[in-house]
């Protein structure tokens, strides 16, 4: 199998343009469904991170001095390579993390879009300039230097692109740590990055969070940190940044409300959307619409269709093109999801699902039935991020109470609103505390539209041009025609 996927048997880190491990430690990359070992990966630690940061630091002055056009050309080569290799990389991810071959190609379309968007955006991105009496003032955007980036496992291609594309476009050099559960496609991309970028501009150190990740966040030569993952680790990264007073951007969890008004035109279409919103990515998405607020007037009819839709989701091998729900990334994640389901059964009405499913030939995989609970917003399953195919349905009839509940979680990443009434759409969008509001759709991440969270869902914005601001700092330079008298203002 490894030969079909074009995988190497072992992946060392990329440090200063060379693939080299400093220590011998490694860990296996395992097929999430079958348990088969796909490759071994160097388990980077402090030594590798030190070397990678030193390489990135050495490469920074020359890279920062390149013209944006030249950086853009290299990013476009990354996009072209991803496009040519998307099918193979899709298969690698399907094996590595258990998501379906039906769904992963969208990750690659999105990732390719990021490299192309930032290649274009950097050409027009700058500070400002204006004339002042007897001179000129400009504010120029400059990169920070070495950026440390840490990503999770759920959508590796997208996560790597959200981090690498804007940071490199802006002229920073990077040390990226992929997730230990989902490193393979990023490490395959890394082989190509080594061909495209000058040595040291991109360095990739795979490994565990408390080893390579912690060493990267603590390194004194890292000038900015960017992290996507859980709020618990996000806090550690924020603390590490605070210790050295460097900027930290965070993309964290979500428990997003998806709100259905009784005036929807097409109930079947909304049922399909609500199903997708809570089960894509096998439910392992920070964006998932996991709290469905369903109006009283349509509750019974909608629920009947929703349960049918959930029960018709085809669970199976991630490699089968007909599969719509693969397996969770690991046993740890499987046990976590089942624990939430168990706690839900004592607090809520289980409308469908709730069990682990065995899929022949994929015994290692943690396949969990898509699960619906009818519950209240204050239950544990409605408050905490589960990261599995588990939906909490909450009944509503009063607009103000519903909005209050929709906002009554620590998160504020995404949200959905389904209505045929413009006023309902506008007043709901205005009052939701969320970085994304999708009206009559769910999960539409356009290249260039800002993405990020309110409240504990994060700090900063990716995807749009704001990401370039996050990866640059402004320098004001004032020119005077003649040396002015002292205290001139
Ligand atoms: P996680 O926080 O456990 O791990 C994320 C990354 O942090 C991994 O690379 C891990 O190795 C690293 N890490 C772990 N401990 C560390 C430490 N002490 N120091 C530095 N790095 C460390 O998260 P996860 O379980 O892999 O991912 C799930 C979480 O990510 C969910 O909460 C989800 O909502 C969130 N997520 C958010 C977004 C977003 O854009 N907002 C996208 C995807 C996932």
Coordinates of C-alpha atoms and ligand atoms in Angstrom, one line a residue:
X1 CA 0.0 0.0 0.0
X2 CA 2.7 2.4 0.9
X3 CA 4.0 2.1 -2.7
X4 CA 0.6 3.0 -4.2
X5 CA 0.5 6.2 -2.1
X6 CA 4.1 7.1 -3.1
X7 CA 5.0 7.3 0.5
X8 CA 8.6 7.0 1.9
X9 CA 9.1 4.4 4.5
X10 CA 10.5 7.1 6.9
X11 CA 10.0 10.9 7.1
X12 CA 12.7 13.0 8.8
X13 CA 12.2 16.7 9.5
X14 CA 13.1 19.4 6.9
X15 CA 15.7 21.7 8.5
X16 CA 17.6 24.3 6.5
X17 CA 16.7 22.7 3.1
X18 CA 17.9 19.2 4.2
X19 CA 16.0 16.2 5.4
X20 CA 17.8 15.3 8.6
X21 CA 17.0 14.0 12.0
X22 CA 19.2 14.9 14.9
X23 CA 18.0 12.2 17.3
X24 CA 16.9 8.7 16.5
X25 CA 13.4 8.8 18.0
X26 CA 10.5 8.1 15.7
X27 CA 6.8 7.3 15.8
X28 CA 4.5 5.3 13.4
X29 CA 1.9 6.8 11.1
X30 CA -0.9 4.3 11.3
X31 CA -3.9 3.8 9.0
X32 CA -6.9 5.0 11.0
X33 CA -9.2 2.3 9.8
X34 CA -7.1 -0.8 9.4
X35 CA -4.2 -0.1 11.9
X36 CA -1.6 -0.9 9.2
X37 CA 1.6 1.0 9.6
X38 CA 2.0 3.5 6.7
X39 CA 5.5 4.9 7.5
X40 CA 7.6 6.0 10.4
X41 CA 8.2 9.7 11.2
X42 CA 11.0 11.3 13.1
X43 CA 9.9 12.4 16.5
X44 CA 11.3 15.9 16.6
X45 CA 12.2 17.5 19.9
X46 CA 14.1 20.4 21.2
X47 CA 17.3 19.6 19.2
X48 CA 15.4 19.6 15.9
X49 CA 13.4 22.7 16.8
X50 CA 16.6 24.5 17.8
X51 CA 18.2 23.6 14.5
X52 CA 15.1 24.5 12.5
X53 CA 14.7 27.9 14.2
X54 CA 18.4 28.6 13.6
X55 CA 18.0 27.8 9.9
X56 CA 14.9 29.9 9.6
X57 CA 16.6 32.8 11.4
X58 CA 19.6 32.6 9.0
X59 CA 17.3 32.5 6.0
X60 CA 15.1 35.4 7.1
X61 CA 17.1 38.5 5.9
X62 CA 17.5 37.3 2.3
X63 CA 13.9 36.0 2.2
X64 CA 12.5 39.2 3.6
X65 CA 14.4 41.1 1.0
X66 CA 12.9 39.2 -2.0
X67 CA 10.3 41.0 -4.1
X68 CA 6.7 40.1 -3.3
X69 CA 6.4 39.0 -7.0
X70 CA 9.1 36.5 -6.5
X71 CA 7.5 35.1 -3.4
X72 CA 4.2 34.9 -5.2
X73 CA 5.7 32.9 -8.0
X74 CA 6.9 30.3 -5.5
X75 CA 3.5 30.1 -3.8
X76 CA 1.9 29.5 -7.2
X77 CA 4.3 26.6 -7.7
X78 CA 3.0 25.1 -4.4
X79 CA -0.6 25.5 -5.7
X80 CA 0.2 23.8 -9.0
X81 CA 2.0 20.9 -7.4
X82 CA -0.9 20.4 -5.0
X83 CA -3.3 20.4 -7.9
X84 CA -1.3 17.8 -9.8
X85 CA -1.0 15.6 -6.7
X86 CA -4.4 16.2 -5.0
X87 CA -5.7 12.7 -5.8
X88 CA -2.7 10.9 -4.3
X89 CA -2.7 13.3 -1.3
X90 CA -6.4 12.7 -0.8
X91 CA -5.7 8.9 -0.5
X92 CA -2.9 9.5 1.9
X93 CA -5.2 11.6 4.2
X94 CA -8.0 9.0 3.9
X95 CA -5.6 6.3 5.2
X96 CA -3.9 8.5 7.7
X97 CA -7.0 10.1 9.4
X98 CA -10.0 8.1 8.3
X99 CA -11.9 10.8 6.5
X100 CA -13.6 9.9 3.2
X101 CA -12.2 10.1 -0.3
X102 CA -15.6 11.8 -1.2
X103 CA -14.9 14.7 1.0
X104 CA -11.1 15.3 1.1
X105 CA -10.8 16.7 -2.4
X106 CA -12.6 19.8 -1.2
X107 CA -9.7 20.3 1.4
X108 CA -7.3 20.4 -1.5
X109 CA -9.4 22.8 -3.5
X110 CA -9.5 25.0 -0.5
X111 CA -5.7 24.7 0.2
X112 CA -4.8 25.4 -3.4
X113 CA -7.0 28.5 -3.2
X114 CA -5.0 29.8 -0.2
X115 CA -1.6 29.6 -1.9
X116 CA -3.1 31.4 -5.0
X117 CA -5.0 34.0 -3.0
X118 CA -2.0 35.0 -1.0
X119 CA 0.3 35.0 -4.0
X120 CA -2.1 37.6 -5.5
X121 CA -2.9 39.5 -2.2
X122 CA 0.7 40.2 -1.3
X123 CA 1.2 42.2 -4.5
X124 CA -1.3 44.8 -3.4
X125 CA -0.7 44.6 0.4
X126 CA 1.1 47.4 2.0
X127 CA 0.8 50.1 4.6
X128 CA 0.0 53.6 3.6
X129 CA 1.7 56.8 2.6
X130 CA 0.7 60.5 2.7
X131 CA 2.2 63.9 2.2
X132 CA 2.9 66.0 5.3
X133 CA 4.0 69.6 5.1
X134 CA 7.6 69.6 4.0
X135 CA 7.9 65.9 3.6
X136 CA 6.3 62.6 3.3
X137 CA 5.2 59.9 5.8
X138 CA 4.9 56.2 5.0
X139 CA 4.0 53.2 7.0
X140 CA 5.5 50.1 5.6
X141 CA 4.6 46.5 6.5
X142 CA 7.5 44.3 7.4
X143 CA 7.6 40.6 8.3
X144 CA 8.3 39.5 11.9
X145 CA 11.1 37.0 11.3
X146 CA 10.8 33.4 12.3
X147 CA 7.2 32.3 12.7
X148 CA 6.4 29.1 14.7
X149 CA 3.2 27.4 13.5
X150 CA 1.4 24.4 15.0
X151 CA -1.6 22.6 13.3
X152 CA -4.1 19.9 14.3
X153 CA -5.1 16.7 12.4
X154 CA -8.6 17.2 11.1
X155 CA -8.0 18.9 7.8
X156 CA -4.2 18.8 7.3
X157 CA -4.1 20.3 3.8
X158 CA -6.2 23.3 4.7
X159 CA -4.4 23.8 8.0
X160 CA -1.0 23.8 6.4
X161 CA -2.2 26.3 3.7
X162 CA -3.8 28.7 6.2
X163 CA -0.5 28.9 8.0
X164 CA 2.2 28.7 5.3
X165 CA 0.6 30.8 2.5
X166 CA 0.2 34.1 4.3
X167 CA 3.3 33.8 6.5
X168 CA 5.6 33.1 3.5
X169 CA 3.8 35.6 1.2
X170 CA 4.5 38.3 3.9
X171 CA 8.2 37.5 3.9
X172 CA 8.5 35.5 7.2
X173 CA 10.4 32.3 7.5
X174 CA 8.6 29.4 9.1
X175 CA 9.0 26.4 11.4
X176 CA 5.8 24.3 11.1
X177 CA 4.9 21.4 13.3
X178 CA 2.2 19.1 11.9
X179 CA 0.0 17.0 14.1
X180 CA 1.3 13.6 15.2
X181 CA -2.0 12.0 14.1
X182 CA -1.9 13.5 10.6
X183 CA 1.6 14.3 9.4
X184 CA 1.9 12.3 6.2
X185 CA 0.3 14.6 3.6
X186 CA 2.1 17.6 5.1
X187 CA 5.4 15.7 5.0
X188 CA 4.8 14.8 1.4
X189 CA 4.1 18.5 0.7
X190 CA 7.3 19.2 2.6
X191 CA 9.3 17.2 0.0
X192 CA 8.1 19.7 -2.6
X193 CA 8.5 22.8 -0.4
X194 CA 12.2 21.8 -0.1
X195 CA 12.5 21.9 -4.0
X196 CA 10.6 25.2 -4.3
X197 CA 11.9 27.5 -1.5
X198 CA 15.4 28.5 -0.6
X199 CA 17.0 26.5 2.2
X200 CA 15.7 27.5 5.7
X201 CA 12.7 29.5 4.5
X202 CA 10.3 26.6 5.3
X203 CA 11.3 24.1 8.0
X204 CA 9.0 21.3 9.1
X205 CA 9.5 19.4 12.4
X206 CA 7.1 16.6 13.0
X207 CA 6.6 15.3 16.5
X208 CA 4.5 15.4 19.6
X209 CA 2.9 18.5 21.0
X210 CA 4.6 18.4 24.4
X211 CA 8.0 17.9 22.8
X212 CA 8.4 19.6 19.4
X213 CA 5.4 21.8 20.0
X214 CA 6.4 23.0 23.4
X215 CA 10.0 23.6 22.3
X216 CA 8.8 25.7 19.3
X217 CA 6.5 27.8 21.4
X218 CA 9.3 28.5 24.0
X219 CA 12.0 29.3 21.5
X220 CA 13.5 32.8 22.1
X221 CA 14.2 33.4 18.4
X222 CA 10.6 32.7 17.3
X223 CA 9.0 36.2 16.7
X224 CA 5.4 35.1 16.2
X225 CA 3.3 32.1 17.0
X226 CA 0.3 30.8 15.1
X227 CA -1.7 27.9 16.5
X228 CA -4.8 25.9 15.5
X229 CA -6.1 23.3 17.9
X230 CA -7.8 22.9 21.2
X231 CA -8.5 25.7 23.6
X232 CA -6.5 23.9 26.3
X233 CA -3.3 23.9 24.2
X234 CA -4.2 27.3 22.8
X235 CA -3.9 28.7 26.3
X236 CA -0.5 27.2 26.7
X237 CA 0.6 28.7 23.4
X238 CA -0.8 32.1 24.5
X239 CA 1.1 31.9 27.8
X240 CA 4.3 31.0 25.9
X241 CA 3.9 34.0 23.7
X242 CA 3.1 36.2 26.7
X243 CA 6.3 35.2 28.4
X244 CA 8.3 36.7 25.5
X245 CA 5.8 39.4 24.5
X246 CA 5.4 38.1 21.0
X247 CA 2.1 38.1 19.0
X248 CA 0.1 34.9 19.0
X249 CA -2.8 34.1 16.7
X250 CA -5.1 31.3 17.7
X251 CA -7.8 29.3 15.9
X252 CA -9.5 27.2 18.5
X253 CA -12.7 25.2 19.1
X254 CA -16.4 25.8 18.3
X255 CA -19.9 24.7 19.3
X256 CA -21.7 26.5 16.6
X257 CA -25.5 27.2 16.5
X258 CA -27.4 26.4 13.3
X259 CA -30.7 28.2 13.5
X260 CA -33.8 27.2 11.6
X261 CA -36.8 29.5 11.4
X262 CA -40.3 28.2 10.6
X263 CA -40.5 30.2 7.4
X264 CA -38.0 28.1 5.4
X265 CA -39.1 27.4 1.8
X266 CA -37.6 24.0 1.3
X267 CA -37.5 21.8 4.4
X268 CA -35.6 18.9 2.6
X269 CA -32.8 21.2 1.5
X270 CA -32.4 22.6 5.1
X271 CA -32.5 19.0 6.5
X272 CA -29.6 18.1 4.1
X273 CA -27.7 21.2 5.1
X274 CA -28.1 20.6 8.8
X275 CA -27.0 17.0 8.4
X276 CA -24.0 18.0 6.4
X277 CA -23.2 20.8 8.9
X278 CA -22.9 18.4 11.8
X279 CA -21.4 15.3 10.1
X280 CA -18.8 16.6 7.5
X281 CA -15.3 15.8 8.5
X282 CA -16.9 12.9 10.5
X283 CA -18.0 15.6 12.9
X284 CA -14.4 16.5 13.6
X285 CA -14.6 20.1 12.5
X286 CA -14.2 23.2 14.6
X287 CA -16.9 24.7 12.3
X288 CA -19.5 22.0 12.8
X289 CA -23.0 23.1 13.3
X290 CA -23.5 21.0 16.4
X291 CA -26.4 22.9 18.1
X292 CA -29.4 22.9 15.9
X293 CA -32.0 25.4 17.0
X294 CA -35.3 24.2 15.6
X295 CA -38.5 26.2 15.8
X296 CA -41.5 24.7 17.5
X297 CA -43.8 25.1 14.4
X298 CA -41.7 22.8 12.2
X299 CA -40.1 20.7 15.0
X300 CA -41.9 17.4 14.5
X301 CA -41.8 17.4 10.6
X302 CA -38.2 18.5 10.6
X303 CA -37.1 16.0 13.2
X304 CA -38.7 13.1 11.3
X305 CA -36.8 14.0 8.2
X306 CA -33.6 14.7 10.1
X307 CA -33.5 11.3 11.8
X308 CA -34.1 9.7 8.4
X309 CA -31.3 11.7 6.8
X310 CA -29.0 10.7 9.7
X311 CA -29.9 7.1 9.4
X312 CA -29.3 7.0 5.7
X313 CA -25.7 8.3 6.0
X314 CA -23.5 5.6 4.7
X315 CA -20.8 4.5 7.1
X316 CA -17.9 2.6 5.7
X317 CA -14.3 2.4 4.6
X318 CA -12.9 5.9 4.1
X319 CA -11.6 4.7 0.7
X320 CA -15.0 3.7 -0.7
X321 CA -16.3 6.6 -2.9
X322 CA -19.8 5.9 -1.7
X323 CA -18.9 6.3 2.0
X324 CA -20.1 9.5 3.6
X325 CA -18.9 8.9 7.2
X326 CA -15.5 7.3 7.8
X327 CA -13.8 6.7 11.1
X328 CA -12.6 9.0 13.8
X329 CA -8.9 9.7 13.8
X330 CA -7.9 7.5 16.7
X331 CA -9.0 5.4 19.6
X332 CA -8.6 8.3 21.9
X333 CA -11.0 10.4 19.9
X334 CA -13.4 7.4 19.6
X335 CA -13.5 6.9 23.4
X336 CA -14.0 10.6 23.9
X337 CA -17.0 10.7 21.6
X338 CA -18.5 7.6 23.1
X339 CA -18.1 9.1 26.6
X340 CA -20.0 12.2 25.5
X341 CA -22.7 10.0 24.0
X342 CA -23.0 8.1 27.2
X343 CA -23.3 11.3 29.3
X344 CA -25.9 12.5 26.7
X345 CA -28.1 9.5 27.2
X346 CA -28.7 10.5 30.8
X347 CA -29.5 14.1 30.1
X348 CA -31.3 14.1 26.8
X349 CA -33.5 12.1 24.5
X350 CA -31.4 10.0 22.1
X351 CA -33.3 10.3 18.7
X352 CA -30.9 8.1 16.7
X353 CA -27.4 6.6 16.7
X354 CA -25.3 6.4 19.8
X355 CA -23.1 3.3 19.1
X356 CA -19.8 2.3 17.7
X357 CA -20.1 0.5 14.4
X358 CA -17.7 -2.2 13.1
X359 CA -16.8 -2.0 9.4
X360 CA -15.5 -5.3 7.9
X361 CA -11.8 -5.2 7.1
X362 CA -11.4 -1.9 9.1
X363 CA -11.4 -3.3 12.6
X364 CA -9.0 -0.8 14.0
X365 CA -11.3 2.1 13.0
X366 CA -13.5 4.0 15.4
X367 CA -16.7 4.3 13.4
X368 CA -19.5 6.0 15.3
X369 CA -23.1 6.2 14.2
X370 CA -24.3 9.7 13.4
X371 CA -26.1 10.6 16.6
X372 CA -28.9 13.1 17.4
X373 CA -29.9 14.2 20.9
X374 CA -33.0 16.3 21.7
X375 CA -31.7 18.4 24.6
X376 CA -31.5 21.8 26.2
X377 CA -28.7 24.3 25.6
X378 CA -27.4 24.0 29.1
X379 CA -26.7 20.2 28.9
X380 CA -23.0 19.1 28.8
X381 CA -23.4 17.7 25.2
X382 CA -24.8 21.1 24.1
X383 CA -22.1 23.1 25.8
X384 CA -18.8 21.2 25.1
X385 CA -17.1 20.5 21.9
X386 CA -17.4 16.8 21.2
X387 CA -15.5 16.6 17.8
X388 CA -17.6 13.7 16.5
X389 CA -20.8 13.2 14.6
X390 CA -23.1 14.2 17.5
X391 CA -25.8 16.8 17.1
X392 CA -27.8 18.5 19.9
X393 CA -31.2 19.6 18.8
X394 CA -32.7 22.5 20.8
X395 CA -36.3 23.5 20.5
X396 CA -37.2 27.3 20.3
X397 CA -40.2 29.5 20.0
X398 CA -39.1 33.0 21.3
X399 CA -36.5 34.8 19.2
X400 CA -34.8 36.6 22.1
X401 CA -34.5 33.5 24.2
X402 CA -33.2 31.5 21.3
X403 CA -30.5 34.2 20.5
X404 CA -29.5 34.3 24.1
X405 CA -29.0 30.5 24.1
X406 CA -27.3 30.5 20.8
X407 CA -24.7 32.9 22.3
X408 CA -24.6 31.1 25.6
X409 CA -21.4 29.0 25.0
X410 CA -17.8 29.9 25.5
X411 CA -17.1 29.6 21.8
X412 CA -18.0 31.9 18.9
X413 CA -16.6 30.5 15.7
X414 CA -19.4 29.8 13.2
X415 CA -23.1 29.8 12.9
X416 CA -25.9 29.2 10.4
X417 CA -29.3 30.7 9.9
X418 CA -32.0 29.3 7.7
X419 CA -34.9 31.6 6.8
X420 CA -36.7 33.0 3.8
X421 CA -37.3 36.3 5.6
X422 CA -34.7 39.0 5.1
X423 CA -35.4 40.7 8.4
X424 CA -35.0 37.4 10.3
X425 CA -31.7 36.8 8.5
X426 CA -30.4 40.3 9.3
X427 CA -31.4 40.6 12.9
X428 CA -30.0 37.1 13.6
X429 CA -26.7 37.7 11.8
X430 CA -26.4 41.0 13.7
X431 CA -26.9 39.4 17.1
X432 CA -24.9 36.2 16.8
X433 CA -21.5 36.2 18.6
X434 CA -19.6 34.4 15.9
X435 CA -16.8 35.1 13.5
X436 CA -18.8 33.4 10.6
X437 CA -22.5 33.6 9.9
X438 CA -23.8 31.6 7.0
X439 CA -27.3 32.5 5.8
X440 CA -29.1 29.7 4.0
X441 CA -25.9 27.7 3.7
X442 CA -23.3 26.1 6.0
X443 CA -19.5 26.1 5.6
X444 CA -18.7 28.4 2.8
X445 CA -15.1 29.5 3.2
X446 CA -14.4 31.7 0.3
X447 CA -10.7 32.4 -0.4
X448 CA -10.2 35.9 0.8
X449 CA -13.1 36.2 3.3
X450 CA -11.8 36.6 6.8
X451 CA -12.0 33.5 9.0
X452 CA -11.6 33.3 12.8
X453 CA -13.4 33.2 16.1
X454 CA -15.1 35.4 18.7
X455 CA -14.7 34.7 22.4
X456 CA -12.8 31.5 23.2
X457 CA -12.7 30.4 19.5
X458 CA -9.6 32.3 18.9
X459 CA -7.6 35.5 18.2
X460 CA -6.9 36.9 14.8
X461 CA -8.1 36.1 11.3
X462 CA -6.9 33.8 8.6
X463 CA -7.8 33.2 5.0
X464 CA -8.5 36.9 4.1
X465 CA -6.1 39.8 3.7
X466 CA -6.2 40.3 7.5
X467 CA -3.9 37.3 7.7
X468 CA -1.2 39.4 6.0
X469 CA -1.7 42.0 8.7
X470 CA -1.3 39.3 11.3
X471 CA 2.0 38.2 9.8
X472 CA 3.5 41.7 9.4
X473 CA 4.2 44.7 11.6
X474 CA 3.9 48.3 10.6
X475 CA 6.9 50.7 10.5
X476 CA 6.3 54.4 10.2
X477 CA 8.9 56.3 8.4
X478 CA 8.8 60.1 8.1
X479 CA 10.9 62.0 5.6
X480 CA 11.5 65.7 5.9
X481 CA 12.7 67.8 2.9
X482 CA 14.9 69.9 5.2
X483 CA 16.1 69.3 8.8
X484 CA 13.3 71.0 10.8
X485 CA 13.8 73.0 14.0
X486 CA 13.7 70.9 17.2
X487 CA 10.3 69.8 18.5
X488 CA 8.9 70.1 15.0
X489 CA 5.7 68.2 14.7
Ligands
LIG1 P1 -4.7 19.8 20.1 O1 -4.7 21.1 20.7 O2 -4.6 18.6 21.0 O3 -3.4 19.7 19.1 C1 -3.2 20.6 18.1 C2 -1.7 20.7 17.9 O4 -1.1 21.2 19.1 C3 -1.0 19.4 17.5 O5 -0.1 19.6 16.5 C4 -0.4 19.0 18.8 O6 0.8 18.2 18.7 C5 0.0 20.4 19.4 N1 0.3 20.4 20.8 C6 -0.2 19.6 21.8 N2 0.3 19.9 23.0 C7 1.1 21.0 22.8 C8 1.9 21.7 23.7 N3 2.0 21.5 25.0 N4 2.6 22.8 23.1 C9 2.6 23.0 21.8 N5 1.8 22.3 20.9 C10 1.1 21.3 21.4 O7 -5.9 19.7 19.2 P2 -6.5 18.5 18.4 O8 -7.1 17.5 19.3 O9 -5.4 18.0 17.5 O10 -7.5 19.3 17.4 C11 -8.8 19.4 17.8 C12 -9.1 20.9 18.2 O11 -8.6 21.8 17.2 C13 -10.5 21.1 18.4 O12 -10.8 21.9 19.6 C14 -10.9 22.0 17.2 O13 -12.0 22.7 17.3 C15 -9.7 22.7 17.0 N6 -9.6 23.2 15.6 C16 -9.8 24.5 15.3 C17 -9.8 25.0 14.0 C18 -10.0 26.4 13.7 O14 -9.6 26.9 12.7 N7 -10.6 27.2 14.6 C19 -9.5 24.1 13.0 C20 -9.3 22.8 13.3 C21 -9.3 22.3 14.6

